[in-house]
Amino acid sequence: QVQLVESGGGLVQAGGSLRLSCTASGSTFSSYTMGWFRQGPGKEREFVASVSRSGSYEAYADSVKDRFTISRDNPKNTIYLQMNTLNPEDMAVYYCAADRRLGPDTVSTSLKQYEFWGQGTQVTVSS
C-alpha cells in the first residue's frame, strides 16, 4: 500500500504557472503508474495526466495538452505536474493517484483504475 501527499497548490493569476508535487511513502514507488486528476466546483473528478512506472510514457487530457507536463523522480518517490498558462477553468482540487496493477509501460486515463488517492491540493486561478 502507498500513501500519497500532494503539495504546491495555491492562488495564481490567469496566465501564471504552478508546480504540484505528490510524494509517496509506504511502498515501492517505481512499481506504480501515477496520475493526476482534478475536481472543479460542482464538477465530477476528471483525468488530467498520467505517467508510466519508468516515466517513459505520458498521457494528457486534451484540455491541458501543451500546457501541463507530468514527470516523476523515482529515487525521490515524487511526481510533479508543471502547469503553465493557467486559466480559470483549471481551478480545482488536484488529486494524485497510484495504481500497481498496470504494466510497466502503461498509462491510464480512467479514474476507476487507480487504487490509491491523496487528499488533494487546491488550485485557484484568478481572472
PDB file of C-alpha atoms in Angstrom:
ATOM      1  CA  GLN A   1       0.000   0.000   0.000  1.00  0.00           C
ATOM      2  CA  VAL A   2       1.118   3.565  -0.655  1.00  0.00           C
ATOM      3  CA  GLN A   3       0.307   6.888   0.975  1.00  0.00           C
ATOM      4  CA  LEU A   4       0.184   9.979  -1.218  1.00  0.00           C
ATOM      5  CA  VAL A   5       0.572  13.613  -0.177  1.00  0.00           C
ATOM      6  CA  GLU A   6       0.083  16.471  -2.624  1.00  0.00           C
ATOM      7  CA  SER A   7       1.564  19.952  -2.267  1.00  0.00           C
ATOM      8  CA  GLY A   8       2.186  23.071  -4.290  1.00  0.00           C
ATOM      9  CA  GLY A   9      -1.339  24.335  -4.785  1.00  0.00           C
ATOM     10  CA  GLY A  10      -2.275  27.945  -4.237  1.00  0.00           C
ATOM     11  CA  LEU A  11      -3.587  31.131  -5.792  1.00  0.00           C
ATOM     12  CA  VAL A  12      -2.259  32.252  -9.151  1.00  0.00           C
ATOM     13  CA  GLN A  13      -3.330  34.821 -11.711  1.00  0.00           C
ATOM     14  CA  ALA A  14      -4.583  33.737 -15.107  1.00  0.00           C
ATOM     15  CA  GLY A  15      -1.633  33.112 -17.390  1.00  0.00           C
ATOM     16  CA  GLY A  16       0.587  32.117 -14.494  1.00  0.00           C
ATOM     17  CA  SER A  17       2.242  28.841 -13.540  1.00  0.00           C
ATOM     18  CA  LEU A  18       2.301  26.413 -10.645  1.00  0.00           C
ATOM     19  CA  ARG A  19       4.098  23.154  -9.977  1.00  0.00           C
ATOM     20  CA  LEU A  20       2.336  20.494  -7.978  1.00  0.00           C
ATOM     21  CA  SER A  21       4.171  17.696  -6.218  1.00  0.00           C
ATOM     22  CA  CYS A  22       2.970  14.350  -4.931  1.00  0.00           C
ATOM     23  CA  THR A  23       5.200  12.380  -2.596  1.00  0.00           C
ATOM     24  CA  ALA A  24       4.598   8.711  -1.881  1.00  0.00           C
ATOM     25  CA  SER A  25       5.520   6.589   1.083  1.00  0.00           C
ATOM     26  CA  GLY A  26       4.969   3.056   2.263  1.00  0.00           C
ATOM     27  CA  SER A  27       5.758   1.014  -0.820  1.00  0.00           C
ATOM     28  CA  THR A  28       7.981   0.667  -3.884  1.00  0.00           C
ATOM     29  CA  PHE A  29       7.184   3.834  -5.752  1.00  0.00           C
ATOM     30  CA  SER A  30       8.607   2.680  -9.074  1.00  0.00           C
ATOM     31  CA  SER A  31       6.015  -0.124  -9.173  1.00  0.00           C
ATOM     32  CA  TYR A  32       3.155   2.332  -9.552  1.00  0.00           C
ATOM     33  CA  THR A  33       1.617   4.009 -12.537  1.00  0.00           C
ATOM     34  CA  MET A  34       0.785   7.518 -11.398  1.00  0.00           C
ATOM     35  CA  GLY A  35      -1.841  10.036 -12.363  1.00  0.00           C
ATOM     36  CA  TRP A  36      -3.203  13.494 -11.685  1.00  0.00           C
ATOM     37  CA  PHE A  37      -6.926  14.178 -11.577  1.00  0.00           C
ATOM     38  CA  ARG A  38      -8.906  17.286 -10.697  1.00  0.00           C
ATOM     39  CA  GLN A  39     -12.341  18.219  -9.476  1.00  0.00           C
ATOM     40  CA  GLY A  40     -13.683  21.687 -10.057  1.00  0.00           C
ATOM     41  CA  PRO A  41     -16.604  23.291  -8.200  1.00  0.00           C
ATOM     42  CA  GLY A  42     -19.791  21.415  -8.996  1.00  0.00           C
ATOM     43  CA  LYS A  43     -17.989  19.103 -11.395  1.00  0.00           C
ATOM     44  CA  GLU A  44     -17.040  15.449 -11.440  1.00  0.00           C
ATOM     45  CA  ARG A  45     -13.471  14.388 -10.920  1.00  0.00           C
ATOM     46  CA  GLU A  46     -11.645  14.241 -14.253  1.00  0.00           C
ATOM     47  CA  PHE A  47      -8.407  12.943 -15.662  1.00  0.00           C
ATOM     48  CA  VAL A  48      -5.528  15.383 -16.143  1.00  0.00           C
ATOM     49  CA  ALA A  49      -2.328  13.395 -16.786  1.00  0.00           C
ATOM     50  CA  SER A  50      -0.711  10.019 -16.273  1.00  0.00           C
ATOM     51  CA  VAL A  51       2.861   8.718 -16.291  1.00  0.00           C
ATOM     52  CA  SER A  52       4.158   5.156 -16.568  1.00  0.00           C
ATOM     53  CA  ARG A  53       6.324   3.479 -13.941  1.00  0.00           C
ATOM     54  CA  SER A  54       9.611   4.490 -15.530  1.00  0.00           C
ATOM     55  CA  GLY A  55       8.396   7.866 -16.707  1.00  0.00           C
ATOM     56  CA  SER A  56       8.838   6.925 -20.358  1.00  0.00           C
ATOM     57  CA  TYR A  57       5.163   7.221 -21.268  1.00  0.00           C
ATOM     58  CA  GLU A  58       2.738  10.039 -20.596  1.00  0.00           C
ATOM     59  CA  ALA A  59      -0.876  10.872 -21.343  1.00  0.00           C
ATOM     60  CA  TYR A  60      -2.797  14.122 -21.081  1.00  0.00           C
ATOM     61  CA  ALA A  61      -6.343  15.357 -21.220  1.00  0.00           C
ATOM     62  CA  ASP A  62      -6.955  17.439 -24.333  1.00  0.00           C
ATOM     63  CA  SER A  63      -7.797  20.444 -22.174  1.00  0.00           C
ATOM     64  CA  VAL A  64      -4.286  20.564 -20.673  1.00  0.00           C
ATOM     65  CA  LYS A  65      -2.146  19.222 -23.500  1.00  0.00           C
ATOM     66  CA  ASP A  66       0.741  21.557 -24.381  1.00  0.00           C
ATOM     67  CA  ARG A  67       0.236  23.493 -21.123  1.00  0.00           C
ATOM     68  CA  PHE A  68       0.791  20.859 -18.416  1.00  0.00           C
ATOM     69  CA  THR A  69       3.673  18.431 -18.027  1.00  0.00           C
ATOM     70  CA  ILE A  70       3.753  15.387 -15.791  1.00  0.00           C
ATOM     71  CA  SER A  71       7.044  13.927 -14.619  1.00  0.00           C
ATOM     72  CA  ARG A  72       8.377  11.645 -11.925  1.00  0.00           C
ATOM     73  CA  ASP A  73      11.536  11.225  -9.883  1.00  0.00           C
ATOM     74  CA  ASN A  74      11.556   7.650  -8.639  1.00  0.00           C
ATOM     75  CA  PRO A  75      14.527   7.998  -6.252  1.00  0.00           C
ATOM     76  CA  LYS A  76      12.607  10.842  -4.571  1.00  0.00           C
ATOM     77  CA  ASN A  77       9.269   8.962  -4.607  1.00  0.00           C
ATOM     78  CA  THR A  78       7.683  12.025  -6.191  1.00  0.00           C
ATOM     79  CA  ILE A  79       5.708  13.020  -9.229  1.00  0.00           C
ATOM     80  CA  TYR A  80       5.179  16.541 -10.470  1.00  0.00           C
ATOM     81  CA  LEU A  81       2.649  18.449 -12.514  1.00  0.00           C
ATOM     82  CA  GLN A  82       4.033  21.584 -14.104  1.00  0.00           C
ATOM     83  CA  MET A  83       1.086  23.774 -15.027  1.00  0.00           C
ATOM     84  CA  ASN A  84       1.620  26.731 -17.360  1.00  0.00           C
ATOM     85  CA  THR A  85      -0.716  29.306 -18.867  1.00  0.00           C
ATOM     86  CA  LEU A  86      -3.333  28.624 -16.230  1.00  0.00           C
ATOM     87  CA  ASN A  87      -6.870  29.855 -16.790  1.00  0.00           C
ATOM     88  CA  PRO A  88      -9.946  29.999 -14.538  1.00  0.00           C
ATOM     89  CA  GLU A  89     -11.193  26.701 -15.988  1.00  0.00           C
ATOM     90  CA  ASP A  90      -8.183  24.993 -14.408  1.00  0.00           C
ATOM     91  CA  MET A  91      -9.324  25.954 -10.922  1.00  0.00           C
ATOM     92  CA  ALA A  92      -9.956  22.756  -8.990  1.00  0.00           C
ATOM     93  CA  VAL A  93      -8.751  20.444  -6.275  1.00  0.00           C
ATOM     94  CA  TYR A  94      -5.961  18.391  -7.800  1.00  0.00           C
ATOM     95  CA  TYR A  95      -5.507  14.790  -6.719  1.00  0.00           C
ATOM     96  CA  CYS A  96      -2.603  12.426  -7.105  1.00  0.00           C
ATOM     97  CA  ALA A  97      -3.386   8.743  -7.723  1.00  0.00           C
ATOM     98  CA  ALA A  98      -1.440   5.479  -7.925  1.00  0.00           C
ATOM     99  CA  ASP A  99      -2.019   2.031  -9.369  1.00  0.00           C
ATOM    100  CA  ARG A 100       0.238  -1.022  -9.177  1.00  0.00           C
ATOM    101  CA  ARG A 101      -1.716  -3.354 -11.444  1.00  0.00           C
ATOM    102  CA  LEU A 102      -0.913  -1.779 -14.781  1.00  0.00           C
ATOM    103  CA  GLY A 103       2.022  -2.952 -16.867  1.00  0.00           C
ATOM    104  CA  PRO A 104       5.396  -1.217 -16.747  1.00  0.00           C
ATOM    105  CA  ASP A 105       4.937   0.880 -19.907  1.00  0.00           C
ATOM    106  CA  THR A 106       1.292   1.705 -19.401  1.00  0.00           C
ATOM    107  CA  VAL A 107      -0.643   4.818 -18.525  1.00  0.00           C
ATOM    108  CA  SER A 108      -4.329   5.137 -17.702  1.00  0.00           C
ATOM    109  CA  THR A 109      -6.890   7.896 -18.073  1.00  0.00           C
ATOM    110  CA  SER A 110      -9.529   6.002 -16.083  1.00  0.00           C
ATOM    111  CA  LEU A 111     -10.418   7.257 -12.629  1.00  0.00           C
ATOM    112  CA  LYS A 112     -11.648   3.776 -11.684  1.00  0.00           C
ATOM    113  CA  GLN A 113      -8.278   2.206 -12.491  1.00  0.00           C
ATOM    114  CA  TYR A 114      -6.408   3.875  -9.678  1.00  0.00           C
ATOM    115  CA  GLU A 115      -6.232   2.191  -6.282  1.00  0.00           C
ATOM    116  CA  PHE A 116      -4.767   4.868  -4.062  1.00  0.00           C
ATOM    117  CA  TRP A 117      -5.501   8.564  -3.760  1.00  0.00           C
ATOM    118  CA  GLY A 118      -4.107  11.595  -1.999  1.00  0.00           C
ATOM    119  CA  GLN A 119      -6.170  14.183  -0.141  1.00  0.00           C
ATOM    120  CA  GLY A 120      -5.826  16.821  -2.833  1.00  0.00           C
ATOM    121  CA  THR A 121      -4.399  20.313  -3.141  1.00  0.00           C
ATOM    122  CA  GLN A 122      -6.417  23.383  -4.106  1.00  0.00           C
ATOM    123  CA  VAL A 123      -5.508  25.404  -7.182  1.00  0.00           C
ATOM    124  CA  THR A 124      -7.242  28.752  -7.522  1.00  0.00           C
ATOM    125  CA  VAL A 125      -6.872  30.857 -10.663  1.00  0.00           C
ATOM    126  CA  SER A 126      -7.948  34.473 -10.582  1.00  0.00           C
ATOM    127  CA  SER A 127      -9.004  36.223 -13.774  1.00  0.00           C
TER     128      SER A 127
END
